[in-house]
PDB file of C-alpha atoms in Angstrom:
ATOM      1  CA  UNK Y   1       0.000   0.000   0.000  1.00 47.00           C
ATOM      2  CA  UNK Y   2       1.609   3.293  -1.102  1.00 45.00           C
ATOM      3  CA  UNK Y   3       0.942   6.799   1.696  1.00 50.00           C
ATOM      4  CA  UNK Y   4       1.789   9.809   0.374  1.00 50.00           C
ATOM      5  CA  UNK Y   5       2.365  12.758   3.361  1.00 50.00           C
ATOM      6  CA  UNK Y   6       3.585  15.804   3.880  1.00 50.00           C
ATOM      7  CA  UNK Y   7       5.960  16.395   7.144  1.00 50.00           C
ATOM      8  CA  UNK Y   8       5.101  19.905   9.409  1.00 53.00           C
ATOM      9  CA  UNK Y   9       9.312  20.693   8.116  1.00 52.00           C
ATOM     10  CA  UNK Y  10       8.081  20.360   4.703  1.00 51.00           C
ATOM     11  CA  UNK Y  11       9.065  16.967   3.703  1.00 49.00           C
ATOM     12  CA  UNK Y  12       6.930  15.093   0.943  1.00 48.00           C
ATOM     13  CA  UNK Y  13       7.292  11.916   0.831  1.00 49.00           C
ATOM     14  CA  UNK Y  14       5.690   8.059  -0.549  1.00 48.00           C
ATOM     15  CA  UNK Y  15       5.937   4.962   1.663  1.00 49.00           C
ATOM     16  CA  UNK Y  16       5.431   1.454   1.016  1.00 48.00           C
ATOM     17  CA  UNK Y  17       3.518  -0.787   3.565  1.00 54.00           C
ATOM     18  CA  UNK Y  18       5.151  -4.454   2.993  1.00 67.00           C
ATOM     19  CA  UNK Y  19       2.613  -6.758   4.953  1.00 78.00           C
ATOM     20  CA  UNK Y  20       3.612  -9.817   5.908  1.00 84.00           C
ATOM     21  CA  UNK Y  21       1.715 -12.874   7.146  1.00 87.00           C
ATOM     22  CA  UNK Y  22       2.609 -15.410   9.479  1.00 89.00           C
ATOM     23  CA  UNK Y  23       0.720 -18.784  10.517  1.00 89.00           C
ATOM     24  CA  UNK Y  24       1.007 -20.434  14.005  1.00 91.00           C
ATOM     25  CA  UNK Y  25       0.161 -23.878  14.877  1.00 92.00           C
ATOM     26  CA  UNK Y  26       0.161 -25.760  18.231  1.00 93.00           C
ATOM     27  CA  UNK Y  27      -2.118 -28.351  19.538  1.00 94.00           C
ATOM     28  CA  UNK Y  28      -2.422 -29.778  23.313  1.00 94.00           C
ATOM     29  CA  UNK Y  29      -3.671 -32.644  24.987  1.00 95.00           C
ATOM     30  CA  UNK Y  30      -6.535 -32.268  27.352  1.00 95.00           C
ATOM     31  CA  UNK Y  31      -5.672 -33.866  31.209  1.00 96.00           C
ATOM     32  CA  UNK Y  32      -7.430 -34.140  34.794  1.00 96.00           C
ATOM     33  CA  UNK Y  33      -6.118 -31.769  37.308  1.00 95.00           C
ATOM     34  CA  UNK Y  34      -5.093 -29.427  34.788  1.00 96.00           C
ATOM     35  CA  UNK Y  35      -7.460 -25.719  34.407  1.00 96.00           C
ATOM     36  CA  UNK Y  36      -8.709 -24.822  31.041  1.00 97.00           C
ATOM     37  CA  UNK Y  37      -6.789 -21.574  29.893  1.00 97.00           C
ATOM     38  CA  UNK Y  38      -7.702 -20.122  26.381  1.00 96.00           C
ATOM     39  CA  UNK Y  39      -7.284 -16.630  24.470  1.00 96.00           C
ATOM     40  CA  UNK Y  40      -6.337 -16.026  28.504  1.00 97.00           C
ATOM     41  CA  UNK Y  41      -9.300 -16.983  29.878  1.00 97.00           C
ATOM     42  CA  UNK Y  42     -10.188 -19.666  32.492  1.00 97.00           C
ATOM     43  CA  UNK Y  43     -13.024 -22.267  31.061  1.00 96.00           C
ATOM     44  CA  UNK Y  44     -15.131 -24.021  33.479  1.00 96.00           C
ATOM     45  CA  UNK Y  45     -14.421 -27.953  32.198  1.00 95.00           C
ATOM     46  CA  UNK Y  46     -13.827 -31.357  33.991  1.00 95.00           C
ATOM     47  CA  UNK Y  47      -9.945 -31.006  32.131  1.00 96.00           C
ATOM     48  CA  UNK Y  48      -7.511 -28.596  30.620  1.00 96.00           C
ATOM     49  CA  UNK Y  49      -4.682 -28.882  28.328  1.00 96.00           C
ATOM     50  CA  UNK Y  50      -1.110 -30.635  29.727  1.00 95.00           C
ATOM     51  CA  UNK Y  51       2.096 -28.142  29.000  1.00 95.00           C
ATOM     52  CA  UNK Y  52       5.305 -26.259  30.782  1.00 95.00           C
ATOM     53  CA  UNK Y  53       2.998 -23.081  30.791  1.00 96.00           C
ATOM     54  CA  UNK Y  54      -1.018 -22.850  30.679  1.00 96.00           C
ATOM     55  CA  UNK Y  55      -0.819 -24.573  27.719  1.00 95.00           C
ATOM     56  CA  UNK Y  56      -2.597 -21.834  26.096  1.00 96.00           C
ATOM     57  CA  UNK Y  57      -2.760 -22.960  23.230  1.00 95.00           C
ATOM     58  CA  UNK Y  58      -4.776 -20.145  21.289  1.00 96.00           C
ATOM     59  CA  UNK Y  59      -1.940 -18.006  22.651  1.00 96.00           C
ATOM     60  CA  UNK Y  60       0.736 -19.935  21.802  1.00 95.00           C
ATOM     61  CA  UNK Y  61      -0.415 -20.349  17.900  1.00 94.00           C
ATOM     62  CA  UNK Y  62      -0.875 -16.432  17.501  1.00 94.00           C
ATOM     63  CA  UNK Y  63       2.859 -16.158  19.381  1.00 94.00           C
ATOM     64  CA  UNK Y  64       4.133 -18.481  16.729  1.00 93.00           C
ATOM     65  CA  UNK Y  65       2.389 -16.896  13.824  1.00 92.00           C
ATOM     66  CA  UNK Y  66       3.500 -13.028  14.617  1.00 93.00           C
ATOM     67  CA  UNK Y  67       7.229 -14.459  15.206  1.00 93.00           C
ATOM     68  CA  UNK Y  68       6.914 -16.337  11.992  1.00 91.00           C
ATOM     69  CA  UNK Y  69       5.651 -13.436  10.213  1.00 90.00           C
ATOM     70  CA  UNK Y  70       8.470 -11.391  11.090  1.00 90.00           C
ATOM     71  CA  UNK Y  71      11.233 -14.482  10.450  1.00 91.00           C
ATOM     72  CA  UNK Y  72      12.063 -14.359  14.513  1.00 93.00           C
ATOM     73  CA  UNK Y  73      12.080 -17.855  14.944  1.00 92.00           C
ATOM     74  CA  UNK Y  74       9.455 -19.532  16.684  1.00 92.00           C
ATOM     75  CA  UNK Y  75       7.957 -19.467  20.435  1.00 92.00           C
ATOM     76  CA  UNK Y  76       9.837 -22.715  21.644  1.00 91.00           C
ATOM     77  CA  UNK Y  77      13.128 -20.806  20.838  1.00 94.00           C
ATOM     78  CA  UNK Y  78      11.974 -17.408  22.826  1.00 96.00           C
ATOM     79  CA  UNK Y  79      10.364 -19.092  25.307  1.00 95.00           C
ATOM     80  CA  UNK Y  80      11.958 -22.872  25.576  1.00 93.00           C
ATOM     81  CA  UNK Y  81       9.550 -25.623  27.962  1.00 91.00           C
ATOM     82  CA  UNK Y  82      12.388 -26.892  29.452  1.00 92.00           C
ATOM     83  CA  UNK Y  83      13.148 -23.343  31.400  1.00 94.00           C
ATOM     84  CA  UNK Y  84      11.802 -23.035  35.092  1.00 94.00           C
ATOM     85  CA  UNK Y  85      11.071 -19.281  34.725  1.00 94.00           C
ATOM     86  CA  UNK Y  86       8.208 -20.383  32.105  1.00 95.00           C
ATOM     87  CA  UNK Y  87       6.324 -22.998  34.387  1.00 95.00           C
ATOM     88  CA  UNK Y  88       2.776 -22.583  34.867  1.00 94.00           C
ATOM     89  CA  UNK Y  89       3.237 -18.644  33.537  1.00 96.00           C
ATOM     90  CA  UNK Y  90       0.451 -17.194  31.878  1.00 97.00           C
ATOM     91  CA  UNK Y  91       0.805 -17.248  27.980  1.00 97.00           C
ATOM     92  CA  UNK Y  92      -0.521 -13.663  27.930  1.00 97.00           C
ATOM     93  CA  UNK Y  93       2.585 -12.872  29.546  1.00 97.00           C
ATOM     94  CA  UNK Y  94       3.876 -14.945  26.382  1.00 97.00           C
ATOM     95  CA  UNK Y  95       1.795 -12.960  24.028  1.00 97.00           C
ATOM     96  CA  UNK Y  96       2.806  -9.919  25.423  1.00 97.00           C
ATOM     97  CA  UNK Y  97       6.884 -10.093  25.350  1.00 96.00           C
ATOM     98  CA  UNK Y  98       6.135 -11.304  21.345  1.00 95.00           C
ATOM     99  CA  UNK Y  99       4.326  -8.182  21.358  1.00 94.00           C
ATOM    100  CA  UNK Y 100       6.786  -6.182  22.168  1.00 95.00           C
ATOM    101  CA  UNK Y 101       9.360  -8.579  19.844  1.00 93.00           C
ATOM    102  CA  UNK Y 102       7.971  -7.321  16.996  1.00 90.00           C
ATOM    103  CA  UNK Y 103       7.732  -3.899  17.968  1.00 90.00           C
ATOM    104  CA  UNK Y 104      11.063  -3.221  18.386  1.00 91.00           C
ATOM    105  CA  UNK Y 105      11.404  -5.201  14.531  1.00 88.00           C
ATOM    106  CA  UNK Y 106       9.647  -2.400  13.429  1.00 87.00           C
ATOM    107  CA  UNK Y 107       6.587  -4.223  12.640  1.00 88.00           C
ATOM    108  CA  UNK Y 108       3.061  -3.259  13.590  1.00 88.00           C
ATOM    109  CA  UNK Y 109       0.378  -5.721  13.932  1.00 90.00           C
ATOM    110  CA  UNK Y 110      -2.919  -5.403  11.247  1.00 89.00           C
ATOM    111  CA  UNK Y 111      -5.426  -8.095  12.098  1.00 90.00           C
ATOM    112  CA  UNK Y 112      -5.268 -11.503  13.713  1.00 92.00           C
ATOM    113  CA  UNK Y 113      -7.344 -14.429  12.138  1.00 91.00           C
ATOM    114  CA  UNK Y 114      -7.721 -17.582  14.840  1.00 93.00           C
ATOM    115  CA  UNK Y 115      -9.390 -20.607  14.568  1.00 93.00           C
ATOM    116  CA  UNK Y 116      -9.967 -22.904  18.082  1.00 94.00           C
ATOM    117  CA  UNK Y 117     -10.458 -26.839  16.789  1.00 94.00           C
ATOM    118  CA  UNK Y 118     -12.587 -28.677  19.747  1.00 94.00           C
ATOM    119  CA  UNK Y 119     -15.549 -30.770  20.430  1.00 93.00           C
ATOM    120  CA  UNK Y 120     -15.582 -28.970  23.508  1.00 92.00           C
ATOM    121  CA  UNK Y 121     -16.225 -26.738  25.120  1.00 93.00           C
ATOM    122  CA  UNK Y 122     -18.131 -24.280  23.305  1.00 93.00           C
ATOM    123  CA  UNK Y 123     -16.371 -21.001  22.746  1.00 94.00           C
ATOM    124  CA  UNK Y 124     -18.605 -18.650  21.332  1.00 95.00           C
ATOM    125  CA  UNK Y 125     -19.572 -17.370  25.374  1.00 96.00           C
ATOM    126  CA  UNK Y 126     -15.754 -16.154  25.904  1.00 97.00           C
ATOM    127  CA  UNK Y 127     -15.177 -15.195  22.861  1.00 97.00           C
ATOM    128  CA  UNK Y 128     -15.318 -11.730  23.761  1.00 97.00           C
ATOM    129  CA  UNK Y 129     -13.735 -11.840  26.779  1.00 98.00           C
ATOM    130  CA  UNK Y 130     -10.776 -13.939  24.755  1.00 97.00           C
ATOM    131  CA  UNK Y 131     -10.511 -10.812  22.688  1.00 97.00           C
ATOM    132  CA  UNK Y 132     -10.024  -8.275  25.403  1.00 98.00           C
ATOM    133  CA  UNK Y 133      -7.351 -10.362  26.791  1.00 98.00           C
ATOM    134  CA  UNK Y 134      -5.759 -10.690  23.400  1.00 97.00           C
ATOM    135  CA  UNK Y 135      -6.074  -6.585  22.633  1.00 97.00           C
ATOM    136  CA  UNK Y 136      -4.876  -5.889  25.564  1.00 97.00           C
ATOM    137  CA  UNK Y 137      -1.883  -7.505  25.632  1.00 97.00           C
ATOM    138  CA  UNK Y 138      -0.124  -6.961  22.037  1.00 95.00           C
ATOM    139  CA  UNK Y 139      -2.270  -3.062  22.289  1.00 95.00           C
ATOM    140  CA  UNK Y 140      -3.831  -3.707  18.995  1.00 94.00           C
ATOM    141  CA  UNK Y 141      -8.055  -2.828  18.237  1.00 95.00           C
ATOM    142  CA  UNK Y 142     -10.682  -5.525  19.358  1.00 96.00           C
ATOM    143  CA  UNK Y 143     -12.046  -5.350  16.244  1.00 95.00           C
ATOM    144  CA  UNK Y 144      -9.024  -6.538  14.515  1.00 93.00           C
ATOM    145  CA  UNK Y 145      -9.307  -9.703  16.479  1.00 94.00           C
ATOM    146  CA  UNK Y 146     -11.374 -12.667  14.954  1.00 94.00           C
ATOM    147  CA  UNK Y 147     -11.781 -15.881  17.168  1.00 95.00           C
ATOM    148  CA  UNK Y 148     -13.765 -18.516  15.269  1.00 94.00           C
ATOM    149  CA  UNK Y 149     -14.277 -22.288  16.515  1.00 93.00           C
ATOM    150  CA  UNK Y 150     -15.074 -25.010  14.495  1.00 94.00           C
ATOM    151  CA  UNK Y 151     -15.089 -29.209  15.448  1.00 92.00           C
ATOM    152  CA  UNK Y 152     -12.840 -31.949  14.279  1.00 92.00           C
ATOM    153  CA  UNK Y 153     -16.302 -33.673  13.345  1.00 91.00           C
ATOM    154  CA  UNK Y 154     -14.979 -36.737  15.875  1.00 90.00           C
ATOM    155  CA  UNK Y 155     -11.722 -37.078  13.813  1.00 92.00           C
ATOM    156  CA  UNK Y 156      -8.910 -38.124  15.070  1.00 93.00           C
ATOM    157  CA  UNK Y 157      -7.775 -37.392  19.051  1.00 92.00           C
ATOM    158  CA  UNK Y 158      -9.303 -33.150  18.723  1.00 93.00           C
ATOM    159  CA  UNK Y 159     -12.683 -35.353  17.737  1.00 92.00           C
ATOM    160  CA  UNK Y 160     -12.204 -38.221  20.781  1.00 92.00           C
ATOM    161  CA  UNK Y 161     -12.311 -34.858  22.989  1.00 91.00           C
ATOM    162  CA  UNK Y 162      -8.442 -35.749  23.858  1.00 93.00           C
ATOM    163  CA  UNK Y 163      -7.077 -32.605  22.741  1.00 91.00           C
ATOM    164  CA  UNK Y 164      -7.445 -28.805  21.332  1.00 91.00           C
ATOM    165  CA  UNK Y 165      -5.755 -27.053  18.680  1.00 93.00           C
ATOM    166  CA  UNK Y 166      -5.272 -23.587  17.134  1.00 92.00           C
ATOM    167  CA  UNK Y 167      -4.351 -21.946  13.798  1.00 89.00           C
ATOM    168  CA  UNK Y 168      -3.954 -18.120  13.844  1.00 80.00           C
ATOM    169  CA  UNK Y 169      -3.014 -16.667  10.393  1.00 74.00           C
ATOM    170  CA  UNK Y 170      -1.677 -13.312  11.281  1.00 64.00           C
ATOM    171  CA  UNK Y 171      -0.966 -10.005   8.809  1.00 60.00           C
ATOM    172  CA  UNK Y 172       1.368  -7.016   9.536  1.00 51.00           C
ATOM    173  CA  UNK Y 173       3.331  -4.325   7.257  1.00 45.00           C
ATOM    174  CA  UNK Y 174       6.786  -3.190   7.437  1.00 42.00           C
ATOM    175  CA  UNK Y 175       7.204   0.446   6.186  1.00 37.00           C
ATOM    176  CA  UNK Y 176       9.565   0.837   3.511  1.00 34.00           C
ATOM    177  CA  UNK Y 177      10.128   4.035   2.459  1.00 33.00           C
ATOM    178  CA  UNK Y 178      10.480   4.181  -1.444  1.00 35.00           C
ATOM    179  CA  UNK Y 179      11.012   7.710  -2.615  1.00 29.00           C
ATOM    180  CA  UNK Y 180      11.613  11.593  -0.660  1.00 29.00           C
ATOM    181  CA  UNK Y 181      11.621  14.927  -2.250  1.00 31.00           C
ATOM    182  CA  UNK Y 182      13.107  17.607  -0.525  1.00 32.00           C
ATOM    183  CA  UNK Y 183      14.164  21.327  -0.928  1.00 32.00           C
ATOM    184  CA  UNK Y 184      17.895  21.963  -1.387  1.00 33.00           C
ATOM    185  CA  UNK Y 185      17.566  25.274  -3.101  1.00 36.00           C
ATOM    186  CA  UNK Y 186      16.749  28.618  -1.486  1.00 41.00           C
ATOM    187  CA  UNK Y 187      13.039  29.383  -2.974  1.00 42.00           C
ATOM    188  CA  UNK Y 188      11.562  32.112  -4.602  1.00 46.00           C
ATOM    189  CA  UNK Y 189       8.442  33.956  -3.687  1.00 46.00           C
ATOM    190  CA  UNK Y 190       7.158  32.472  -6.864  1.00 47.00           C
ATOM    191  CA  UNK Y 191       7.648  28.876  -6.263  1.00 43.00           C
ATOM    192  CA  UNK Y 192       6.706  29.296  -2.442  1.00 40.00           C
ATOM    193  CA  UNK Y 193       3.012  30.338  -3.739  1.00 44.00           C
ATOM    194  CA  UNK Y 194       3.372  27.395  -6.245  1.00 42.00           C
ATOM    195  CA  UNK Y 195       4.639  24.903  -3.267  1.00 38.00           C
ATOM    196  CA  UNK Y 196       1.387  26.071  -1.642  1.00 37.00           C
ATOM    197  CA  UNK Y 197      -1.443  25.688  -3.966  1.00 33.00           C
ATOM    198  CA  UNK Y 198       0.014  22.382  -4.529  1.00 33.00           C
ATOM    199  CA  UNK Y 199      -0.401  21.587  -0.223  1.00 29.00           C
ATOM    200  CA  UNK Y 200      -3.850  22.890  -0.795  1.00 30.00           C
ATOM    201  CA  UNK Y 201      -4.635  20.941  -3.699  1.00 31.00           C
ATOM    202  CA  UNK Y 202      -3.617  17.512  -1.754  1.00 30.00           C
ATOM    203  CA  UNK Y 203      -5.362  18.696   1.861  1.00 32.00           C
ATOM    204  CA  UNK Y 204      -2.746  17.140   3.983  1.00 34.00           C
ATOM    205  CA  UNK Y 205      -3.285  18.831   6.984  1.00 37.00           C
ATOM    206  CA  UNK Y 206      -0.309  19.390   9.703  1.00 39.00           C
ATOM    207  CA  UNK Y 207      -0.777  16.300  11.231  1.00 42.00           C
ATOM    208  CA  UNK Y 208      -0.646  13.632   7.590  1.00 41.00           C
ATOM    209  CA  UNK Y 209      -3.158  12.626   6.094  1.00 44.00           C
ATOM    210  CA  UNK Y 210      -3.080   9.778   3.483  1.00 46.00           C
ATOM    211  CA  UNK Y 211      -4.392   9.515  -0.121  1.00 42.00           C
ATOM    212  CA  UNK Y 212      -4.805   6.970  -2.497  1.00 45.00           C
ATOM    213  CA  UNK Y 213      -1.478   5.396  -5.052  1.00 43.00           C
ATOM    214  CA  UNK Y 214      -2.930   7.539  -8.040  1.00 41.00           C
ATOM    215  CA  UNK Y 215      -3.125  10.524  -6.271  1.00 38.00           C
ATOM    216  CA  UNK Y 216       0.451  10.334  -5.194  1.00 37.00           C
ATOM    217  CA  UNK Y 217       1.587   9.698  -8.575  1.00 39.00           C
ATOM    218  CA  UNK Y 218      -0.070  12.942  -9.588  1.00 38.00           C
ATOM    219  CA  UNK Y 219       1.436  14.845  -6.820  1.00 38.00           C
ATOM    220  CA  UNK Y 220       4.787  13.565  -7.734  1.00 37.00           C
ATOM    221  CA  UNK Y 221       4.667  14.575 -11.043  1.00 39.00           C
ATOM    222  CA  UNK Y 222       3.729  17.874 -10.155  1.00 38.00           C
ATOM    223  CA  UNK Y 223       6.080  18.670  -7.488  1.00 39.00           C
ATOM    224  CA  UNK Y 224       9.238  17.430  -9.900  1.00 36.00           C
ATOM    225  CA  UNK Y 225       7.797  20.253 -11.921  1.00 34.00           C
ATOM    226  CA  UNK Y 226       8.392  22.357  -8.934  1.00 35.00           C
ATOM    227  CA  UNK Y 227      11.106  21.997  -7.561  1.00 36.00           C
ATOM    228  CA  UNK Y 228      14.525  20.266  -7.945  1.00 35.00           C
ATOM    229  CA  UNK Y 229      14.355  16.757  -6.038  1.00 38.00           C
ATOM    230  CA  UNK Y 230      16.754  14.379  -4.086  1.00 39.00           C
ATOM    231  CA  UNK Y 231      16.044  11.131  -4.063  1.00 40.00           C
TER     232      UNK Y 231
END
């Protein structure tokens, strides 16, 4: 996706929004004994799911599909099972420190896209809840959350009600910035009016505001016309 903006020092400049996508996967075996913990949030049920954390495994699939996307490797290599510090810790904990991974990656987060495979329990009264958990922790917009839930139709173990999996597809860009144009000529009353009307003619107001790829192109053009450019 191409942004075109104008800088309050006079900058105009085109950026390119690489988005990437990642894909998690992680599946856990439901035990006695053991609490239910998904998309951080406890669910009443006669088992939960075995594992060196909460065995969150909702929260571990989106941790392995945001590291993915951003080619960090995976969640048992940030977070290893055989390390004490990570027993019985809460995977929003997890969620959060990949959070803050990718962050400093300069990456920002678009959307995550989850899918919960069970017989049971039903999900669709926490989803919400799952959600508020899950925006709170990476500080992205509930409504660029989807949890959906589906059943293995009595396939396999998920179907025998042994165990629970996850698959998260998750999208987010990478900022590249393609092309600058700056002034490195003293200018003329002449080509300050001319610098103007152009601002006008755009409407980016003092704080950016983005347009659409043909736009930009337009804005280019006239701008080279303008004013000598660096690239």
């Amino acid at each position: 996706m191409l942004d075109c903006f104008v800088s309050p020092s006079g900058f105009l400049a085109m950026t390119y929004d690489m988005y990437k996508i990642g894909i998690g996967y992680d599946i856990h075996r439901l035990v006695k004994g053991r609490p239910l913990v998904l998309g951080g949030v406890i669910i009443p049920h006669p088992k939960g799911l075995k594992g060196h954390s909460d065995a969150d495994v909702l929260l571990h699939a989106i941790c392995d599909a945001l590291l993915g996307a951003a080619a960090l490797d995976d969640i048992g290599k940030h977070f290893s099972d055989t390390d004490p510090k990570y027993k019985g810790i809460s995977s929003l904990k997890l969620l959060k420190k990949t959070g803050e991974l990718i962050s400093s990656e300069g990456y920002r987060i678009i959307n995550i896209d989850s899918t919960l495979i069970a017989e049971e329990p039903k999900i669709a009264p926490f989803k919400k809840e799952m959600i508020q958990k899950i925006s709170g922790a990476l500080g992205i917009g509930k409504k660029d959350i989807s949890i959906k839930a589906t059943t293995n139709e009595r396939i396999g173990d998920i179907g025998k009600k042994k165990a629970i999996a996850a698959i998260p597809p998750t999208t987010r860009p990478h900022p590249i910035l393609v092309s600058s144009m700056v002034e490195n000529t003293p200018p003329s009353a002449s080509s300050l009016n001319q610098k103007k009307s152009v601002t006008r003619a755009i409407s980016l107001p003092r704080n950016e505001k983005r347009t659409n790829p043909m736009t930009i192109m337009m804005i280019t053009v006239a701008w080279f016309g303008l004013r000598r450019v660096v690239i």
